[in-house]
Short mmCIF file of C-alpha atoms and ligand atoms in Angstrom, two decimals:
data_model
loop_
_atom_site.label_atom_id
_atom_site.label_comp_id
_atom_site.label_asym_id
_atom_site.label_seq_id
_atom_site.Cartn_x
_atom_site.Cartn_y
_atom_site.Cartn_z
CA MET A 130 -14.70 27.79 31.73
CA THR A 131 -11.51 29.59 30.73
CA THR A 132 -11.68 30.80 27.18
CA SER A 133 -8.15 31.95 26.62
CA PRO A 134 -6.00 30.66 25.17
CA ARG A 135 -8.31 28.30 23.27
CA ARG A 136 -5.88 25.92 21.69
CA TYR A 137 -6.63 22.35 20.66
CA HIS A 138 -4.64 19.26 19.83
CA ILE A 139 -5.81 16.08 18.11
CA THR A 140 -3.87 12.81 18.05
CA THR A 141 -5.23 10.35 15.52
CA PHE A 142 -4.78 6.59 15.64
CA GLY A 143 -5.98 3.98 13.16
CA CYS A 144 -7.18 4.04 9.58
CA GLN A 145 -7.98 6.63 6.92
CA MET A 146 -11.60 6.88 8.18
CA ASN A 147 -10.29 8.16 11.48
CA LYS A 148 -7.94 10.57 9.72
CA ALA A 149 -10.83 11.92 7.68
CA ASP A 150 -13.01 12.22 10.81
CA SER A 151 -10.20 14.07 12.61
CA GLU A 152 -9.93 16.57 9.78
CA ARG A 153 -13.65 17.25 10.06
CA MET A 154 -13.50 17.60 13.84
CA ALA A 155 -10.51 19.96 13.51
CA GLY A 156 -12.60 22.03 11.08
CA ILE A 157 -15.42 22.23 13.62
CA LEU A 158 -13.04 23.31 16.40
CA GLU A 159 -11.47 26.01 14.22
CA ASN A 160 -14.92 27.22 13.31
CA MET A 161 -15.56 27.57 17.05
CA GLY A 162 -12.44 29.72 17.40
CA PHE A 163 -9.90 27.16 18.58
CA GLU A 164 -6.35 27.26 17.23
CA TRP A 165 -4.20 24.23 16.43
CA SER A 166 -1.40 23.35 18.84
CA GLU A 167 1.23 20.86 17.72
CA ASP A 168 2.22 20.22 21.33
CA PRO A 169 -0.61 18.63 23.37
CA ASN A 170 0.86 20.15 26.54
CA ASP A 171 0.11 23.67 25.22
CA ALA A 172 -3.49 22.83 24.39
CA SER A 173 -6.53 23.46 26.54
CA LEU A 174 -8.55 20.88 24.59
CA ILE A 175 -7.13 17.49 23.70
CA LEU A 176 -8.93 14.99 21.53
CA TYR A 177 -7.76 11.42 21.00
CA ASN A 178 -9.34 9.86 17.95
CA THR A 179 -8.85 6.21 18.72
CA CYS A 180 -8.57 2.79 17.08
CA THR A 181 -9.40 -0.63 18.51
CA ILE A 182 -8.72 -2.92 15.56
CA ARG A 183 -6.07 -4.83 17.57
CA ASP A 184 -5.27 -4.91 21.25
CA ASN A 185 -1.97 -3.01 20.86
CA ALA A 186 -3.79 -0.14 19.13
CA GLU A 187 -6.17 0.11 22.08
CA GLN A 188 -3.41 -0.09 24.71
CA LYS A 189 -1.55 2.76 23.03
CA VAL A 190 -4.56 4.99 23.60
CA TYR A 191 -4.64 4.26 27.33
CA SER A 192 -1.01 5.16 27.77
CA TYR A 193 -1.46 8.54 26.01
CA LEU A 194 -4.63 9.19 27.94
CA GLY A 195 -3.07 8.37 31.31
CA ARG A 196 -0.52 11.14 30.89
CA GLN A 197 -3.10 13.82 30.08
CA ALA A 198 -5.49 12.63 32.81
CA LYS A 199 -2.69 13.27 35.29
CA ARG A 200 -2.15 16.74 33.84
CA LYS A 201 -5.83 17.47 34.25
CA GLN A 202 -5.58 16.90 37.98
CA GLU A 203 -3.38 20.00 38.18
CA GLN A 204 -5.16 21.85 35.40
CA PRO A 205 -8.90 21.26 35.83
CA ASP A 206 -9.94 23.51 32.92
CA LEU A 207 -8.28 21.14 30.42
CA THR A 208 -10.94 19.53 28.20
CA LEU A 209 -10.24 15.85 27.51
CA ILE A 210 -12.04 13.98 24.74
CA VAL A 211 -11.89 10.40 23.52
CA ALA A 212 -13.46 9.97 20.10
CA GLY A 213 -13.42 7.14 17.58
CA CYS A 214 -13.56 3.39 17.88
CA VAL A 215 -12.30 2.82 21.47
CA ALA A 216 -14.86 5.41 22.60
CA GLN A 217 -17.61 3.50 20.83
CA GLN A 218 -16.47 0.13 22.13
CA GLU A 219 -15.98 1.14 25.76
CA GLY A 220 -18.60 3.89 26.14
CA GLU A 221 -19.42 4.63 29.80
CA GLN A 222 -16.77 2.19 30.98
CA LEU A 223 -14.15 4.65 29.79
CA LEU A 224 -15.44 7.20 32.30
CA ARG A 225 -15.01 4.65 35.06
CA ARG A 226 -11.51 3.92 33.90
CA VAL A 227 -10.54 7.57 33.32
CA PRO A 228 -12.89 9.78 35.37
CA GLU A 229 -11.04 12.92 34.20
CA LEU A 230 -12.65 12.56 30.75
CA ASP A 231 -15.15 15.22 29.65
CA LEU A 232 -16.47 13.62 26.49
CA VAL A 233 -16.58 10.11 25.05
CA MET A 234 -17.91 10.11 21.49
CA GLY A 235 -18.25 7.34 18.90
CA PRO A 236 -17.28 7.83 15.24
CA GLN A 237 -20.87 8.42 14.14
CA HIS A 238 -20.93 11.54 16.31
CA ALA A 239 -17.87 13.24 14.81
CA ASN A 240 -19.96 15.86 12.99
CA ARG A 241 -21.81 16.70 16.24
CA LEU A 242 -18.68 17.80 18.09
CA GLU A 243 -19.83 21.40 18.55
CA ASP A 244 -23.16 20.38 20.16
CA LEU A 245 -21.47 17.86 22.39
CA LEU A 246 -18.86 20.38 23.50
CA GLN A 247 -21.59 22.86 24.40
CA GLN A 248 -22.97 20.26 26.79
CA VAL A 249 -19.47 19.82 28.25
CA PHE A 250 -19.01 23.57 28.68
CA ASP A 251 -22.39 23.64 30.44
CA GLY A 252 -20.81 21.41 33.08
CA ASN A 253 -21.72 17.91 31.94
CA GLN A 254 -19.68 14.78 31.43
CA VAL A 255 -20.98 13.46 28.12
CA VAL A 256 -21.10 10.03 26.47
CA ALA A 257 -22.36 9.91 22.87
CA THR A 258 -22.31 6.38 21.52
CA GLU A 259 -25.86 5.68 20.37
CA GLU A 260 -26.45 4.68 16.73
CA VAL A 261 -27.37 7.78 14.76
CA HIS A 262 -27.96 8.82 11.22
CA ILE A 263 -24.74 10.58 10.23
CA MET A 264 -25.47 14.18 9.41
CA GLU A 265 -23.88 15.90 6.45
CA ASP A 266 -21.28 18.24 7.84
CA ILE A 267 -21.48 21.86 6.80
CA THR A 268 -18.18 22.91 8.39
CA LYS A 269 -15.08 22.77 6.22
CA PRO A 270 -12.57 20.13 7.32
CA ARG A 271 -9.08 21.29 8.26
CA ARG A 272 -7.22 19.03 5.85
CA ASP A 273 -3.62 18.02 6.49
CA SER A 274 -2.64 18.21 2.85
CA LYS A 275 -3.30 20.90 0.25
CA VAL A 276 -2.86 18.47 -2.63
CA THR A 277 -4.62 15.21 -1.76
CA ALA A 278 -7.88 14.77 0.13
CA TRP A 279 -10.11 12.03 1.47
CA VAL A 280 -13.80 12.00 0.77
CA ASN A 281 -16.03 9.59 2.68
CA VAL A 282 -18.58 7.88 0.48
CA ILE A 283 -19.93 5.21 2.82
CA TYR A 284 -19.73 4.97 6.59
CA GLY A 285 -20.00 1.75 8.62
CA CYS A 286 -19.90 -1.89 7.56
CA ASN A 287 -22.59 -4.58 7.33
CA GLU A 288 -20.18 -7.51 7.01
CA ARG A 289 -19.61 -9.85 9.91
CA CYS A 290 -16.02 -11.01 9.54
CA THR A 291 -15.59 -13.11 12.67
CA TYR A 292 -12.39 -11.36 13.83
CA CYS A 293 -13.40 -7.75 13.26
CA VAL A 294 -14.69 -5.02 15.59
CA VAL A 295 -15.44 -2.49 12.86
CA PRO A 296 -19.18 -3.30 12.45
CA ASN A 297 -19.62 -2.99 16.24
CA VAL A 298 -17.90 0.37 16.43
CA ARG A 299 -18.75 1.98 13.10
CA GLY A 300 -22.36 0.85 12.85
CA VAL A 301 -24.43 -0.06 9.80
CA GLU A 302 -23.65 1.11 6.29
CA GLN A 303 -24.71 4.68 5.47
CA SER A 304 -23.93 5.95 1.98
CA ARG A 305 -23.71 9.62 1.16
CA THR A 306 -25.62 10.74 -1.90
CA PRO A 307 -23.71 11.06 -5.18
CA GLU A 308 -24.69 14.75 -5.20
CA ALA A 309 -23.15 15.43 -1.78
CA ILE A 310 -19.97 13.59 -2.77
CA ARG A 311 -19.66 15.47 -6.04
CA ALA A 312 -20.32 18.81 -4.32
CA GLU A 313 -17.50 18.14 -1.83
CA MET A 314 -15.17 17.20 -4.68
CA GLU A 315 -16.07 20.31 -6.67
CA GLU A 316 -15.20 22.43 -3.66
CA LEU A 317 -11.88 20.57 -3.38
CA GLY A 318 -11.21 21.20 -7.06
CA ARG A 319 -11.89 24.92 -6.57
CA GLN A 320 -9.47 24.98 -3.64
CA GLY A 321 -6.70 23.53 -5.79
CA TYR A 322 -6.70 19.90 -4.64
CA LYS A 323 -5.48 17.47 -7.31
CA GLU A 324 -6.21 14.04 -5.90
CA VAL A 325 -9.18 12.52 -4.10
CA THR A 326 -9.38 9.15 -2.38
CA LEU A 327 -12.94 7.93 -1.93
CA LEU A 328 -13.26 6.11 1.38
CA GLY A 329 -15.34 3.30 2.80
CA GLN A 330 -14.57 0.25 4.99
CA ASN A 331 -16.27 -1.83 2.34
CA ILE A 332 -16.50 0.62 -0.52
CA ASP A 333 -18.07 -1.94 -2.87
CA ALA A 334 -21.18 -1.71 -0.67
CA TYR A 335 -21.60 1.91 -1.73
CA GLY A 336 -25.19 2.80 -2.57
CA ARG A 337 -26.84 -0.41 -1.32
CA ASP A 338 -28.74 1.59 1.28
CA LEU A 339 -29.74 4.47 -1.01
CA PRO A 340 -33.24 4.51 -2.46
CA GLY A 341 -33.57 3.58 -6.12
CA ALA A 342 -33.16 -0.18 -6.62
CA THR A 343 -34.18 -1.39 -10.07
CA ALA A 344 -36.93 -3.96 -10.67
CA GLU A 345 -34.24 -6.68 -10.93
CA GLY A 346 -33.03 -5.67 -7.49
CA ARG A 347 -29.83 -4.06 -8.73
CA HIS A 348 -29.23 -0.74 -7.02
CA GLN A 349 -28.63 2.21 -9.29
CA HIS A 350 -25.95 3.75 -7.18
CA THR A 351 -22.95 1.45 -7.28
CA LEU A 352 -19.34 2.46 -6.76
CA THR A 353 -18.89 2.07 -10.51
CA ASP A 354 -21.76 4.48 -11.21
CA LEU A 355 -20.27 6.88 -8.70
CA LEU A 356 -16.88 6.83 -10.46
CA TYR A 357 -18.54 7.73 -13.76
CA TYR A 358 -20.54 10.43 -12.00
CA VAL A 359 -17.57 12.18 -10.34
CA HIS A 360 -14.61 11.47 -12.60
CA ASP A 361 -14.81 14.77 -14.48
CA VAL A 362 -14.88 17.14 -11.49
CA PRO A 363 -12.84 20.16 -12.63
CA GLY A 364 -9.35 20.39 -11.14
CA ILE A 365 -9.26 16.86 -9.70
CA GLU A 366 -6.64 15.00 -11.73
CA ARG A 367 -6.52 11.72 -9.87
CA LEU A 368 -9.09 9.49 -8.23
CA ARG A 369 -8.45 6.57 -5.89
CA PHE A 370 -10.75 4.46 -3.73
CA ALA A 371 -10.39 2.08 -0.77
CA THR A 372 -11.11 -0.47 0.66
CA SER A 373 -12.39 -3.12 -1.75
CA HIS A 374 -13.93 -6.42 -0.67
CA PRO A 375 -13.25 -9.47 -2.88
CA ARG A 376 -16.78 -10.71 -2.27
CA TYR A 377 -18.37 -7.79 -4.09
CA PHE A 378 -15.64 -6.72 -6.52
CA THR A 379 -16.98 -6.65 -10.09
CA GLU A 380 -15.56 -6.74 -13.59
CA ARG A 381 -17.69 -3.71 -14.33
CA LEU A 382 -15.67 -1.77 -11.74
CA ILE A 383 -12.40 -2.99 -13.29
CA ARG A 384 -13.60 -1.84 -16.71
CA ALA A 385 -14.50 1.58 -15.33
CA CYS A 386 -11.02 1.93 -13.85
CA ALA A 387 -9.44 0.98 -17.15
CA GLU A 388 -11.70 3.36 -19.05
CA LEU A 389 -11.61 6.45 -16.88
CA PRO A 390 -8.25 8.18 -17.26
CA LYS A 391 -8.27 9.88 -13.87
CA VAL A 392 -8.90 6.69 -11.91
CA CYS A 393 -5.47 5.37 -10.86
CA GLU A 394 -4.43 1.78 -11.57
CA LEU A 395 -4.25 0.87 -7.91
CA PHE A 396 -6.34 -1.69 -6.08
CA HIS A 397 -6.38 -2.27 -2.35
CA ILE A 398 -8.15 -5.60 -1.92
CA PRO A 399 -7.46 -7.38 1.39
CA PHE A 400 -7.47 -11.18 1.11
CA GLN A 401 -6.78 -11.89 4.84
CA SER A 402 -5.85 -15.55 4.25
CA GLY A 403 -4.82 -17.76 1.34
CA ASP A 404 -6.60 -20.79 2.80
CA ASN A 405 -10.21 -21.59 1.97
CA ASP A 406 -11.11 -23.14 5.33
CA ILE A 407 -9.69 -20.16 7.20
CA LEU A 408 -11.53 -17.79 4.85
CA LYS A 409 -14.70 -19.68 5.67
CA ALA A 410 -14.05 -19.48 9.42
CA MET A 411 -13.48 -15.76 8.94
CA SER A 412 -16.87 -15.51 7.12
CA ARG A 413 -15.24 -13.67 4.25
CA GLY A 414 -17.52 -15.11 1.56
CA TYR A 415 -14.93 -15.94 -1.15
CA THR A 416 -12.26 -18.51 -1.90
CA GLN A 417 -8.60 -17.97 -2.68
CA GLU A 418 -9.38 -19.09 -6.26
CA LYS A 419 -11.89 -16.28 -6.61
CA TYR A 420 -9.34 -13.82 -5.25
CA ARG A 421 -6.78 -14.98 -7.83
CA ARG A 422 -9.38 -14.63 -10.58
CA ILE A 423 -10.05 -11.02 -9.56
CA ILE A 424 -6.35 -10.18 -9.74
CA ASP A 425 -6.05 -11.96 -13.11
CA THR A 426 -8.96 -9.93 -14.48
CA ILE A 427 -7.46 -6.68 -13.22
CA ARG A 428 -4.16 -7.54 -14.89
CA ARG A 429 -5.91 -8.50 -18.10
CA TYR A 430 -7.33 -4.97 -18.34
CA MET A 431 -4.36 -3.17 -16.74
CA PRO A 432 -1.22 -5.32 -16.91
CA ASP A 433 0.75 -2.94 -14.73
CA ALA A 434 -1.83 -2.20 -12.03
CA ALA A 435 -0.49 -1.86 -8.49
CA ILE A 436 -2.09 -4.35 -6.10
CA SER A 437 -2.07 -4.04 -2.32
CA ALA A 438 -3.83 -5.98 0.41
CA ASP A 439 -4.12 -6.84 4.10
CA ALA A 440 -3.51 -10.26 5.63
CA ILE A 441 -3.89 -11.81 9.06
CA VAL A 442 -1.72 -14.65 10.35
CA GLY A 443 -2.46 -16.90 13.30
CA PHE A 444 -6.25 -16.84 13.05
CA PRO A 445 -7.74 -19.37 15.56
CA GLY A 446 -7.07 -22.92 14.41
CA GLU A 447 -4.71 -21.94 11.56
CA THR A 448 -2.38 -24.88 10.89
CA GLU A 449 1.13 -24.60 9.45
CA GLU A 450 -0.25 -25.94 6.12
CA GLN A 451 -2.98 -23.32 6.08
CA PHE A 452 -0.43 -20.61 6.80
CA GLN A 453 1.66 -22.00 3.91
CA ASN A 454 -1.33 -21.33 1.64
CA THR A 455 -1.12 -17.65 2.60
CA LEU A 456 2.61 -17.66 1.80
CA ARG A 457 1.84 -19.29 -1.54
CA LEU A 458 -0.66 -16.59 -2.46
CA VAL A 459 1.87 -13.88 -1.60
CA GLU A 460 4.53 -15.74 -3.57
CA ASP A 461 2.25 -15.94 -6.63
CA ILE A 462 0.54 -12.56 -6.76
CA ARG A 463 3.43 -10.11 -6.43
CA PHE A 464 1.82 -7.49 -4.22
CA ASP A 465 3.17 -3.97 -4.28
CA LEU A 466 2.28 -3.56 -0.63
CA LEU A 467 0.86 -5.89 1.99
CA ASN A 468 -0.26 -4.82 5.47
CA THR A 469 0.24 -7.81 7.73
CA ALA A 470 -0.93 -8.44 11.27
CA ALA A 471 -1.00 -11.21 13.84
CA TYR A 472 -4.55 -12.09 14.81
CA SER A 473 -5.68 -10.24 17.92
CA PRO A 474 -8.85 -11.39 19.73
CA ARG A 475 -11.28 -8.48 20.02
CA PRO A 476 -14.10 -8.04 22.51
CA GLY A 477 -17.54 -8.69 21.07
CA THR A 478 -16.31 -10.67 18.05
CA PRO A 479 -17.15 -14.38 17.55
CA ALA A 480 -13.58 -15.64 16.94
CA ALA A 481 -12.37 -14.19 20.25
CA LEU A 482 -14.50 -16.78 22.06
CA TRP A 483 -13.21 -19.82 20.21
CA GLU A 484 -11.04 -22.26 22.07
CA ASN A 485 -8.54 -22.96 19.28
CA GLN A 486 -6.48 -19.77 19.81
CA LEU A 487 -2.81 -19.99 18.81
CA SER A 488 0.07 -19.01 21.08
CA GLU A 489 1.74 -15.60 20.73
CA GLU A 490 4.96 -17.42 19.75
CA VAL A 491 3.35 -19.16 16.80
CA LYS A 492 1.63 -15.96 15.68
CA SER A 493 4.75 -13.83 15.84
CA ASP A 494 6.86 -16.49 14.12
CA ARG A 495 4.38 -16.63 11.23
CA LEU A 496 4.19 -12.85 11.05
CA GLN A 497 7.98 -12.62 10.75
CA ARG A 498 8.09 -15.25 8.03
CA LEU A 499 5.32 -13.55 6.08
CA ASN A 500 6.94 -10.11 6.43
CA HIS A 501 10.22 -11.48 5.17
CA LEU A 502 8.54 -12.85 2.06
CA VAL A 503 6.62 -9.58 1.57
CA ASN A 504 9.88 -7.60 1.57
CA VAL A 505 11.54 -9.94 -0.91
CA LYS A 506 8.55 -9.83 -3.25
CA ALA A 507 8.07 -6.05 -2.95
CA ALA A 508 11.73 -5.53 -3.86
CA GLN A 509 11.18 -7.68 -6.97
CA ALA A 510 7.93 -5.89 -7.86
CA SER A 511 9.68 -2.54 -7.53
CA GLN A 512 12.28 -3.49 -10.16
CA ARG A 513 9.73 -3.02 -12.92
CA TYR A 514 9.81 0.73 -12.34
CA PHE A 515 13.54 1.08 -13.02
CA GLY A 516 14.24 3.29 -16.05
CA ARG A 517 10.57 4.08 -16.56
CA ILE A 518 8.89 7.44 -16.74
CA GLU A 519 6.26 7.77 -14.02
CA GLU A 520 3.83 10.64 -13.38
CA VAL A 521 4.46 11.97 -9.88
CA LEU A 522 2.00 14.28 -8.11
CA VAL A 523 4.22 16.41 -5.86
CA GLU A 524 2.95 16.67 -2.29
CA ASP A 525 5.81 17.95 -0.16
CA GLN A 526 9.47 18.52 0.45
CA ASN A 527 11.53 15.45 1.35
CA PRO A 528 11.83 15.97 5.13
CA LYS A 529 15.27 14.34 5.04
CA ASP A 530 16.63 16.33 2.08
CA PRO A 531 15.30 19.85 1.38
CA THR A 532 16.78 19.83 -2.14
CA GLN A 533 14.27 17.09 -3.01
CA VAL A 534 10.52 16.96 -3.31
CA MET A 535 8.32 13.91 -2.84
CA GLY A 536 5.08 12.69 -4.25
CA ARG A 537 3.32 9.58 -5.45
CA THR A 538 3.08 7.73 -8.73
CA ARG A 539 -0.32 6.67 -10.04
CA GLY A 540 0.40 3.29 -8.43
CA ASN A 541 0.92 5.11 -5.10
CA ARG A 542 4.70 4.60 -4.83
CA LEU A 543 6.42 7.29 -2.80
CA THR A 544 8.94 8.93 -5.16
CA PHE A 545 11.70 11.46 -4.51
CA PHE A 546 13.43 13.75 -6.99
CA THR A 547 15.46 16.97 -7.00
CA GLY A 548 13.28 20.08 -7.23
CA ASP A 549 11.90 23.17 -5.54
CA ILE A 550 8.74 22.56 -3.53
CA ASN A 551 7.53 26.15 -3.98
CA GLU A 552 7.47 25.67 -7.69
CA LEU A 553 6.31 22.05 -7.84
CA LYS A 554 3.78 21.50 -5.06
CA GLY A 555 0.53 20.15 -6.52
CA LYS A 556 2.03 19.60 -9.98
CA ILE A 557 2.13 16.35 -11.90
CA VAL A 558 5.69 15.84 -13.11
CA PRO A 559 7.05 13.11 -15.40
CA VAL A 560 9.96 11.52 -13.56
CA LYS A 561 12.50 9.06 -14.90
CA ILE A 562 13.10 6.44 -12.22
CA THR A 563 16.79 5.95 -11.45
CA GLN A 564 16.72 4.08 -8.12
CA VAL A 565 14.26 1.53 -6.79
CA ARG A 566 13.74 0.37 -3.21
CA PRO A 567 11.07 -2.12 -2.04
CA PHE A 568 8.50 0.56 -1.21
CA SER A 569 9.86 3.82 -2.67
CA LEU A 570 11.61 5.24 -5.72
CA THR A 571 14.02 8.03 -6.68
CA GLY A 572 14.20 9.71 -10.08
CA GLU A 573 14.90 12.78 -12.18
CA ALA A 574 12.25 15.22 -13.40
CA LEU A 575 11.91 15.44 -17.18
CA SER A 576 9.85 18.60 -17.47
CA VAL A 577 6.69 19.99 -15.96
CA ALA A 578 3.91 18.54 -18.07
CA CYS A 579 0.79 20.04 -16.73
CA CYS A 580 -0.89 22.68 -14.60
N1 SAH B 499 -12.67 -3.23 5.66
C1 SAH B 499 -11.42 -3.76 5.36
C2 SAH B 499 -10.44 -3.75 6.50
C3 SAH B 499 -10.73 -3.07 7.76
S1 SAH B 499 -9.70 -3.33 9.14
C4 SAH B 499 -11.60 -5.18 4.84
O1 SAH B 499 -12.66 -5.72 4.83
O2 SAH B 499 -10.63 -5.79 4.45
C5 SAH B 499 -8.06 -3.26 8.48
C6 SAH B 499 -7.30 -4.55 8.59
O3 SAH B 499 -7.04 -4.88 9.93
C7 SAH B 499 -8.04 -5.76 8.07
O4 SAH B 499 -7.96 -5.85 6.69
C8 SAH B 499 -7.37 -6.90 8.76
O5 SAH B 499 -6.29 -7.39 8.00
C9 SAH B 499 -6.86 -6.27 10.04
N2 SAH B 499 -7.62 -6.74 11.20
C10 SAH B 499 -8.92 -6.56 11.47
N3 SAH B 499 -9.26 -7.19 12.61
C11 SAH B 499 -8.14 -7.78 13.07
C12 SAH B 499 -7.86 -8.59 14.21
N4 SAH B 499 -8.79 -8.91 15.09
N5 SAH B 499 -6.58 -9.03 14.38
C13 SAH B 499 -5.63 -8.73 13.47
N6 SAH B 499 -5.84 -7.97 12.39
C14 SAH B 499 -7.09 -7.51 12.17
FE1 SF4 B 500 -14.19 -5.66 9.22
FE2 SF4 B 500 -14.95 -7.41 7.43
FE3 SF4 B 500 -16.19 -5.06 7.59
FE4 SF4 B 500 -13.71 -5.18 6.67
S1 SF4 B 500 -15.52 -6.10 5.71
S2 SF4 B 500 -14.49 -3.74 8.16
S3 SF4 B 500 -12.80 -6.82 7.88
S4 SF4 B 500 -16.21 -6.70 9.13
FE1 F3S B 501 -9.31 1.31 13.79
FE2 F3S B 501 -11.77 2.12 13.80
FE3 F3S B 501 -10.33 2.31 11.61
S1 F3S B 501 -11.01 0.32 14.81
S2 F3S B 501 -8.92 0.61 11.76
S3 F3S B 501 -9.96 3.38 13.48
S4 F3S B 501 -12.48 1.82 11.74
#
């Protein structure tokens, strides 16, 4: 094996879980003496952390991989790794498809990267996709931001939504202990981080698998308990969490958010469809009425809370009337942000085998109509910020205008204002909003309020 220069590159696809896993794997590589290379072509180790939520996400991975596999034919000491959800889904088959690969590793193995690489450097081609207990990682992640950080609280998902590959590729739920989570946050606080987002695919399931259920069967470690347990970590000024599942969302959690000043008034609760029969076919376990009740309760406690969600159009068998029910929900609720997608059949999921699939034309027509409505509604929702004073946590310079900095409001709106990044990075600044766009804001700083 050539040891010099030992430079690595990671390209990350997919959701925040993958981003958090990549940061941990980057930390492991740096601990082993590798240095970051922005350009994959300068790196001697390339890791693709992949996503398979929809077919286009998976295809993107193959096109990136094809290019580097070709490079490896001329440069045999290049180490090529596929991690993440495509790795888990395809396993050994990936080696058949891309024989140049050195390592195929599922998401549960992210913390084992050093061990697995040792096996590669000993001359093996390695596939690590078996279900394992996720080990606590002792290496420090190499985090992209110095201001905001992700902290995993639960891995995996025990739901069985009929369209979704996540349970197949991320395995069963595994919660971290409240102590481990708090310890990681305390370290972040010491390092100067100001905001933490607690992560889980179904974060409301947090703690179900930890020992300590009460006699009535209620577990003692719920997400709500966790928020109370970690909300006062020194230095951390803001707390967020994602993703919530309407089936398990509780009023107790809403109350905690209203009560705890550091928990931001932002809720990401995917509804997927506004039609009860489609929700049933998806095995989501709630009705659109229940979803509306949740949002009403949130707004009763926090009238101005930001609400975001995910939705799928063109699920098998979805009629025009059923799609209209999704439009109606979007019309009524006034989401701040909605991630929309056309249904994509995924290997190993029940809905992919059904015969009532819709045509690509119908799916893309519905997606366009939904996106149009989302933009109109987001522009309206944004108006409420005009003239207001919002607290903005400054993260970076505006890449398009170096005289401006950018950060996020408590409701997670990207906001720009004139200022010097060297002075303001990591500070919470009151900003008077002078311009609103559907998904971002511009304003003027009033004064620096705090730390
Ligand atoms: N755990 C979260 C979402 C995880 S996946 C939840 O339960 O809501 C992120 C989003 O991808 C989902 O909310 C869904 O809207 C979308 N998605 C998942 N599978 C999909 C599929 N097969 N086709 C299209 N979109 C899909
Ligand atoms: Fe997928 Fe459903 Fe689990 Fe979300 S809750 S990750 S949509 S199976
Ligand atoms: Fe994609 Fe895996 Fe996340 S499939 S959305 S990277 S859990």
